[in-house]
Structure formats: structure tokens, C-alpha cells
Short mmCIF file of C-alpha atoms and ligand atoms in Angstrom, two decimals:
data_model
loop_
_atom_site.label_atom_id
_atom_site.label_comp_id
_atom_site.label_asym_id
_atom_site.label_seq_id
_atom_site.Cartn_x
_atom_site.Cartn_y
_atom_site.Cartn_z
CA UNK M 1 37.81 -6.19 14.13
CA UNK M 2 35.33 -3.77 15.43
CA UNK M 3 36.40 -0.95 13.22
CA UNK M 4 36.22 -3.45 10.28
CA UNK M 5 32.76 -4.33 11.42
CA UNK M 6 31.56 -1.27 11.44
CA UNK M 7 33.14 0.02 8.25
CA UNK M 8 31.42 -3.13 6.41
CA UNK M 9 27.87 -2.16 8.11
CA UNK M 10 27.91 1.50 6.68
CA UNK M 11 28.99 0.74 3.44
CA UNK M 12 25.68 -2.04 3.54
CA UNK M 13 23.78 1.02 4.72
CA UNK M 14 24.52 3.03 1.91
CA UNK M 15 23.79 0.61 -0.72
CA UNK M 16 20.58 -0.08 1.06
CA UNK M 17 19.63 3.68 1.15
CA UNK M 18 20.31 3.47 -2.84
CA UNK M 19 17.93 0.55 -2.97
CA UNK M 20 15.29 2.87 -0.68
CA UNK M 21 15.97 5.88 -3.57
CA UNK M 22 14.50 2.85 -6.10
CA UNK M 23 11.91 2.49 -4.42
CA UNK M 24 11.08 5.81 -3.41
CA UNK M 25 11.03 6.78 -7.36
CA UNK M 26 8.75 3.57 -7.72
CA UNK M 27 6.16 4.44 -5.50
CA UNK M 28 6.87 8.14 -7.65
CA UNK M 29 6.26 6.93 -11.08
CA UNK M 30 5.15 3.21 -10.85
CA UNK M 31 8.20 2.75 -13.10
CA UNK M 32 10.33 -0.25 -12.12
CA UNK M 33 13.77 1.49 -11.56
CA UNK M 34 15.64 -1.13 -9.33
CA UNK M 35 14.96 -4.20 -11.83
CA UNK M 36 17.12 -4.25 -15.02
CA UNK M 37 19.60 -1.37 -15.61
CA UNK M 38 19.28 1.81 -13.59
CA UNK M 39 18.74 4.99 -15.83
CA UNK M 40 18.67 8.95 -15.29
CA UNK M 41 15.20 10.07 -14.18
CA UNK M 42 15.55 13.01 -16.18
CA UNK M 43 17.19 11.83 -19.89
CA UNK M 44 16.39 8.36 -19.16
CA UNK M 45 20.05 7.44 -19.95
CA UNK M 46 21.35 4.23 -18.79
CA UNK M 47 23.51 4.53 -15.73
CA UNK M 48 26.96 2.73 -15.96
CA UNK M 49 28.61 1.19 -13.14
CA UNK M 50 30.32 4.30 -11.68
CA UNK M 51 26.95 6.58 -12.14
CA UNK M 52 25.84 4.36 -9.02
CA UNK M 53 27.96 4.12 -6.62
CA UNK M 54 26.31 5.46 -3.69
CA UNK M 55 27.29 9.17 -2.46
CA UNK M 56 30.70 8.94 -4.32
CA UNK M 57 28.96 9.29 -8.09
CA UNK M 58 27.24 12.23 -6.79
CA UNK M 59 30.04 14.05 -5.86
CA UNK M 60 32.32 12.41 -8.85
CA UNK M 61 29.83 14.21 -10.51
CA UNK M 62 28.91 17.40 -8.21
CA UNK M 63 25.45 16.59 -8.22
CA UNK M 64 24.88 16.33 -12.45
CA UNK M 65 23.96 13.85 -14.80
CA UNK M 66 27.04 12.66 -16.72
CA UNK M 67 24.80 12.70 -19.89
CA UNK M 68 22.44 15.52 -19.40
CA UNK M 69 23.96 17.95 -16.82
CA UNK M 70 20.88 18.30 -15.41
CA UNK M 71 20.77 18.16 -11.46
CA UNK M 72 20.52 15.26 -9.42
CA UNK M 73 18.30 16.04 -6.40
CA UNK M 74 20.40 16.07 -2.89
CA UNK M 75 17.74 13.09 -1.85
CA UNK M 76 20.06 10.53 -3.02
CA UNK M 77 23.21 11.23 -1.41
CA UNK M 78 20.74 12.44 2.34
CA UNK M 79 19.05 8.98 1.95
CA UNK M 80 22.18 6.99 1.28
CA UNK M 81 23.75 8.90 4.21
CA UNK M 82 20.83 8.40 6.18
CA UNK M 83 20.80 4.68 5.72
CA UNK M 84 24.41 3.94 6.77
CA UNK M 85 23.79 6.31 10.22
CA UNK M 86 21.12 4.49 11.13
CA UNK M 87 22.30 1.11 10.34
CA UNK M 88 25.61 1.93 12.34
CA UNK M 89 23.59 3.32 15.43
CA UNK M 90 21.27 0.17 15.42
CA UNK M 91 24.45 -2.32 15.85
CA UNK M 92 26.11 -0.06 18.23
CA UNK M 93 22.78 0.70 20.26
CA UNK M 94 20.64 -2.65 19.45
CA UNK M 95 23.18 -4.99 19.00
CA UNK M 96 26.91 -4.86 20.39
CA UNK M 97 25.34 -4.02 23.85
CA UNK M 98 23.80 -7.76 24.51
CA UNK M 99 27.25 -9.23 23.91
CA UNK M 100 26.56 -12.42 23.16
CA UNK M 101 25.52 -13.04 19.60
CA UNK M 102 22.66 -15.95 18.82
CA UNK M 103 20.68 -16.23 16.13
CA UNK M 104 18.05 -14.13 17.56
CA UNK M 105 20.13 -11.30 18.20
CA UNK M 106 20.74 -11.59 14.44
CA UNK M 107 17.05 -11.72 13.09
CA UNK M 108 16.35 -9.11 16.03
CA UNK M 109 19.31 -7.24 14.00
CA UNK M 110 17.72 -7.46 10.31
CA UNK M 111 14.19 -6.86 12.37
CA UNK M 112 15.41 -3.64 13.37
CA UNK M 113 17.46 -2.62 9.90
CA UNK M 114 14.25 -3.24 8.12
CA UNK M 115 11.64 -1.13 9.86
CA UNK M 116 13.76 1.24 10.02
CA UNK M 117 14.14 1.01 6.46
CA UNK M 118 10.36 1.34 5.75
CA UNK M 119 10.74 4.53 7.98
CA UNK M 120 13.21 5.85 5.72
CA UNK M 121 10.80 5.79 3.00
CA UNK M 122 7.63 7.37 4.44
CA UNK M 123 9.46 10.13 5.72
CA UNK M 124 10.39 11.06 2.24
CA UNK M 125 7.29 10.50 0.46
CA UNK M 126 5.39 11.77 3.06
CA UNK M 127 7.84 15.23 2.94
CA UNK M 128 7.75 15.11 -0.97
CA UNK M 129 4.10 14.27 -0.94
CA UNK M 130 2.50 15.03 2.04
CA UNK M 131 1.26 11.27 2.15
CA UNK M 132 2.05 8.01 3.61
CA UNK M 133 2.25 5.54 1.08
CA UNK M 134 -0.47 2.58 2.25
CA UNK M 135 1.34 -0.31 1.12
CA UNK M 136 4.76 0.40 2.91
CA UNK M 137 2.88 0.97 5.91
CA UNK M 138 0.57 -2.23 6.17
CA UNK M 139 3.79 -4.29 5.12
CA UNK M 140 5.94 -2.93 7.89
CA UNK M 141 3.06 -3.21 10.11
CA UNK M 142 2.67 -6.97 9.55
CA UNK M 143 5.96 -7.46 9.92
CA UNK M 144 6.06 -5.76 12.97
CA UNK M 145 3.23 -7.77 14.16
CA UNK M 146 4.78 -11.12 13.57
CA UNK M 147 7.96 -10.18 15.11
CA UNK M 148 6.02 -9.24 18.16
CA UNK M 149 4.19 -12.42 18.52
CA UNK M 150 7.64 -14.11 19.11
CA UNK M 151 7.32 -12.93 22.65
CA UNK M 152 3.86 -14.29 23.24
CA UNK M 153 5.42 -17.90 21.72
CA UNK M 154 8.44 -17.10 24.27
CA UNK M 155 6.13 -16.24 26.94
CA UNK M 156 8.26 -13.23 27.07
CA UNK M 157 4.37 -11.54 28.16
CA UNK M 158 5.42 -8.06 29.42
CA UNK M 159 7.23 -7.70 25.74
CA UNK M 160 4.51 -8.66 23.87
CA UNK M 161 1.73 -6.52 26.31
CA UNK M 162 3.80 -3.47 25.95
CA UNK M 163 4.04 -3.25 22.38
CA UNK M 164 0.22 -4.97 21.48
CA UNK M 165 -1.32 -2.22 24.44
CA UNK M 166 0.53 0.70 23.43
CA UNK M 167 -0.31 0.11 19.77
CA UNK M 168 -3.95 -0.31 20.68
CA UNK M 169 -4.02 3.28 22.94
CA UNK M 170 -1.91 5.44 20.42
CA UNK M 171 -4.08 3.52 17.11
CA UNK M 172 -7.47 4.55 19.10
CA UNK M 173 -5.99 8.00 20.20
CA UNK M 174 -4.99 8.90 16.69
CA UNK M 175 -7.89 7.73 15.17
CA UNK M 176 -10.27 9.74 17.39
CA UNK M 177 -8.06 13.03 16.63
CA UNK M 178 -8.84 12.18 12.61
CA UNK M 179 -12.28 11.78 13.24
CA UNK M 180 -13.42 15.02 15.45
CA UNK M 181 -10.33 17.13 13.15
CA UNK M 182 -11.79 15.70 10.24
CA UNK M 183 -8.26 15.27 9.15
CA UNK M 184 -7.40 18.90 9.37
CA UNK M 185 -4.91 18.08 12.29
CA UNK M 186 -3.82 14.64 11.71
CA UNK M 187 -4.39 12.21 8.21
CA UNK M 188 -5.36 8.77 8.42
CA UNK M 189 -1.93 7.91 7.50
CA UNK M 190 -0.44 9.02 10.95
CA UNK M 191 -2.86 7.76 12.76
CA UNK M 192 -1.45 4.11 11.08
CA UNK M 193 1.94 5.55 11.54
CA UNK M 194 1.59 5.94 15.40
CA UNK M 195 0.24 2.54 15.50
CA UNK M 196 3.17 0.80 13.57
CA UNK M 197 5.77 2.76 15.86
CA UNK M 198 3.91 1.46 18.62
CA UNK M 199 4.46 -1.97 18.07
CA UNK M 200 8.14 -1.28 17.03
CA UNK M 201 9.05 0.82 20.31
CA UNK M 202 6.82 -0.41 23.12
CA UNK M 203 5.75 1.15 26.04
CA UNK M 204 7.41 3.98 27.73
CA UNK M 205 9.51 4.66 24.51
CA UNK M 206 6.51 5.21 22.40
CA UNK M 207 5.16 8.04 24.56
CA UNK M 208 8.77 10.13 24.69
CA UNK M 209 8.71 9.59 20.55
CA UNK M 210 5.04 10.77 20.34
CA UNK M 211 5.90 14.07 22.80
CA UNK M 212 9.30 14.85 21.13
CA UNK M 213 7.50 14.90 17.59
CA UNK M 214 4.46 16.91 18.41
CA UNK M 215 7.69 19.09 20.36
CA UNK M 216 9.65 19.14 17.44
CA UNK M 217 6.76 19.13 15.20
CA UNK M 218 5.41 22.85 17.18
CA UNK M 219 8.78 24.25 17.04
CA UNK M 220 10.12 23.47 13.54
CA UNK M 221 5.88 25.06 12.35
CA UNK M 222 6.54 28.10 14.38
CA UNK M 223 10.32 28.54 12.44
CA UNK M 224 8.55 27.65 9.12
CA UNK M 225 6.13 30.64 10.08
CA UNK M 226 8.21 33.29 11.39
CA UNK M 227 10.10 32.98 7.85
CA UNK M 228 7.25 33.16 6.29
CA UNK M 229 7.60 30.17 4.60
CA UNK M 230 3.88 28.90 6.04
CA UNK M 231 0.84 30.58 7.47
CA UNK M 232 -0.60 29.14 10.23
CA UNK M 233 -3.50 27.15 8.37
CA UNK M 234 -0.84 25.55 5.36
CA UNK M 235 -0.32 21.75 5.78
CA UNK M 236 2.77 20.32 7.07
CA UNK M 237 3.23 16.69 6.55
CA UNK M 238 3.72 15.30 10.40
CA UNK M 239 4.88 11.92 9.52
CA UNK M 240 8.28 13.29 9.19
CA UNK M 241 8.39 14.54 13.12
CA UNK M 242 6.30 11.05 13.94
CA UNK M 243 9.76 9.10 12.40
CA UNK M 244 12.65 11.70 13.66
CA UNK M 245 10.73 10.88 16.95
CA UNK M 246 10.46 7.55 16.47
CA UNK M 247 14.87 7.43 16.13
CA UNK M 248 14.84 9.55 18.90
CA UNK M 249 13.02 7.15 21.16
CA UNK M 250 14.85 4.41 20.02
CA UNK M 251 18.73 5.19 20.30
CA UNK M 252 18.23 7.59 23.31
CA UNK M 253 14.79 6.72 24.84
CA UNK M 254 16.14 4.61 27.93
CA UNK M 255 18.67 7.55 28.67
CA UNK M 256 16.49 10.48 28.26
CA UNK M 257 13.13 8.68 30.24
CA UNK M 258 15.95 8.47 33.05
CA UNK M 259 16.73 11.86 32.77
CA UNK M 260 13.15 13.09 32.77
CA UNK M 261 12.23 10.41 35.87
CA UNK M 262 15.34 11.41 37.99
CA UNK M 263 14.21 14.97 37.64
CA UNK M 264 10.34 14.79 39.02
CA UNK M 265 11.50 13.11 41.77
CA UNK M 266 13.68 15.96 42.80
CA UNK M 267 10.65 18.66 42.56
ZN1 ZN K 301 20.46 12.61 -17.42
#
């Protein structure tokens, strides 16, 4: 039943990552791809039904328009892979381990599914771009928001403290590294990203997701450098690190905090 259950979820996944490609190309072009018939961004060919089938089309196809033979870029099939990993790892992390099913572990479910959606999509515009696109982020942060309050209606306080207070700190930390960089270091839009991962991770997860991207962040630059791909002054979008942190913190957080805690007490 599991098996079934889990086969169902990351075939959902991938048809949601498709959906995310949509709207990744409308942010792109402000051209309304999802509504109506889906056509080739290239030839603007309408797609038939086997053009879109997630991950299989592309390699039906190895990677080419049917029509035009010119290439489709890898960023569909990634995304649609993406998608149905995360999706899996949020039922098996988020989900299965409460055992008992309500209709709050449900909504707690879609909660979950859905930011991590919007995630999906700033860390490929802000790759492709090297910004955060503003209206994704406010509409993940409200939602965010209102599934937060829950906890103060629940008077589940501590909940609702950790993820309000954290949000707060890392919001006012990033903000004050904008302001005296000037943006050199940090954009306005990660300073909204921290604040949104706040209130989706909570206190301690949020700092371990924060220290693993600026980690990751250092590590991937100096790569990027050494290959000459970047000097030392070119931009690197961080909101990338900010979400692989973000995933990081969320499937593994308790485990690795654990880790890291068992370990200073020994020294
Ligand atoms: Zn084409």
C-alpha cells in the first residue's frame, strides 16, 4: 500500500514540477503558458499530449522539439525531478512519521508541498536571473504567516514564538547586512528570503539552514573561482544556497543539530 502511496505521490510531484516550469516561463515572458494549450518556447508550436508528459517526452525526444529540433533546456526534466524528490521526502519525513492521519496532518501536508513549491521557483529564477521574483515571495510569505497563526489559535505558543521570533531576528539581521553592504553582499530579496524560511523552519532549524548555505554558499564561490569561472568581485545569486539550506534543515535538521550538540558536549 505504501509502495503504491508513494509511487502515486512522485508521479503528483512531477506533474507539479511541470506546472512550476509554467510558471517559471511566466514570470520569464509574462506570457500565459499554463492556460490554454501548451506550445514550444522556441517555434511556438502547439504541444500535443505526448510533448508533455513530464521527464518521459524529454527523453522520448532526447531533449528536442518534435517540430523544430531545437533544444529543450535540461530545466524541465531537473525541475520535474526535483518536484517528485521533494514531495516524496516531505511524506516520508513530515508525514508518515506522526502515524496517525487527521485532517491537520493533511493541510500540514499540502502546507508543506506548497512552500516548498514556491522554493522551487525562486531558486530557478533567482539562478537564471539573479533575482527573487517579489510576488512569489510575499505570497508564500502570507501563507506562511497564516499557517503559523494556527498555533497561536491552538495555543500551541512555543510553535508560534519560534517561528514569529526567528523570522523577526534573521528579517532584522538580513536587512542590516543590505543596508551597511549596500547590497553588494546580500539583495533585498534574501533578506525577504531569510525571513520567509524563518517562519517555515522555526527556531533551531533556521540557524543550521542559514550556516549550511553561507557554508555551502563559501565553498561552491571558491570552486566557481579556482575554475575560473568567477573572480572574486562577480555576483553569485545566494538565494539558491539560502533554499538548498533551507531542504537541508528541514529533512535532516533534527538529526544533524543532534549530531553537532552531542559533539560540544564531549570537548
Ligand atoms: Zn519547437
Amino acid at each position: 500500500m505504501l509502495h503504491f502511496l508513494n509511487i502515486f505521490i512522485f508521479l503528483l510531484g512531477l506533474c507539479a514540477g511541470s506546472f512550476l516550469n509554467c510558471v517559471i516561463y511566466r514570470l520569464e515572458t509574462g506570457k500565459d503558458f499554463c492556460g490554454g494549450r501548451s506550445y514550444c518556447p522556441q517555434c511556438k508550436k502547439q504541444l500535443g499530449f505526448f510533448d508533455l508528459i513530464p521527464v518521459l517526452s524529454f527523453l522520448f525526444l532526447k531533449g528536442k522539439c518534435r517540430y523544430c529540433s531545437q533544444k529543450i533546456s535540461l530545466q524541465y526534466p531537473l525541475v520535474e525531478i526535483s518536484t517528485a524528490l521533494i514531495f516524496l521526502l516531505i511524506f516520508n519525513f513530515q508525514f508518515l512519521i506522526s502515524k496517525q492521519f487527521s485532517i491537520f496532518i493533511f493541510l500540514n501536508l499540502i502546507y508543506y508541498w506548497l512552500i516548498s513549491c514556491f522554493l522551487i521557483i525562486i531558486f530557478v529564477y533567482d539562478l537564471k536571473h539573479y533575482l527573487i521574483p517579489t510576488k512569489i515571495i510575499y505570497l508564500a510569505t502570507i501563507i506562511s504567516l497564516i499557517f503559523n497563526f494556527q498555533f497561536l489559535i491552538s495555543k500551541q505558543f512555543s510553535i508560534f514564538n519560534s517561528a514569529i521570533v526567528s523570522a523577526a531576528n534573521v528579517g532584522l539581521f538580513f536587512w542590516l547586512i543590505v543596508l551597511f553592504s549596500k547590497e553588494q553582499w546580500l539583495g533585498l530579496g534574501d533578506a525577504k528570503l531569510g525571513l520567509l524560511m524563518s517562519l517555515f523552519l522555526g527556531f533551531p532549524k533556521i540557524i543550521l539552514a542559514l550556516f549550511s548555505a553561507f557554508l555551502i554558499g563559501a565553498i561552491i564561490g571558491l570552486i566557481l573561482i579556482l575554475l575560473g569561472k568567477k573572480q572574486l568581485k562577480s555576483q553569485v545569486p545566494f538565494g539558491p544556497f539560502l533554499i538548498v539550506g533551507t531542504f537541508l534543515a528541514l529533512f535532516w535538521g533534527k538529526e544533524i543539530i543532534e549530531w553537532y550538540l552531542n559533539h560540544l558536549v564531549i570537548f
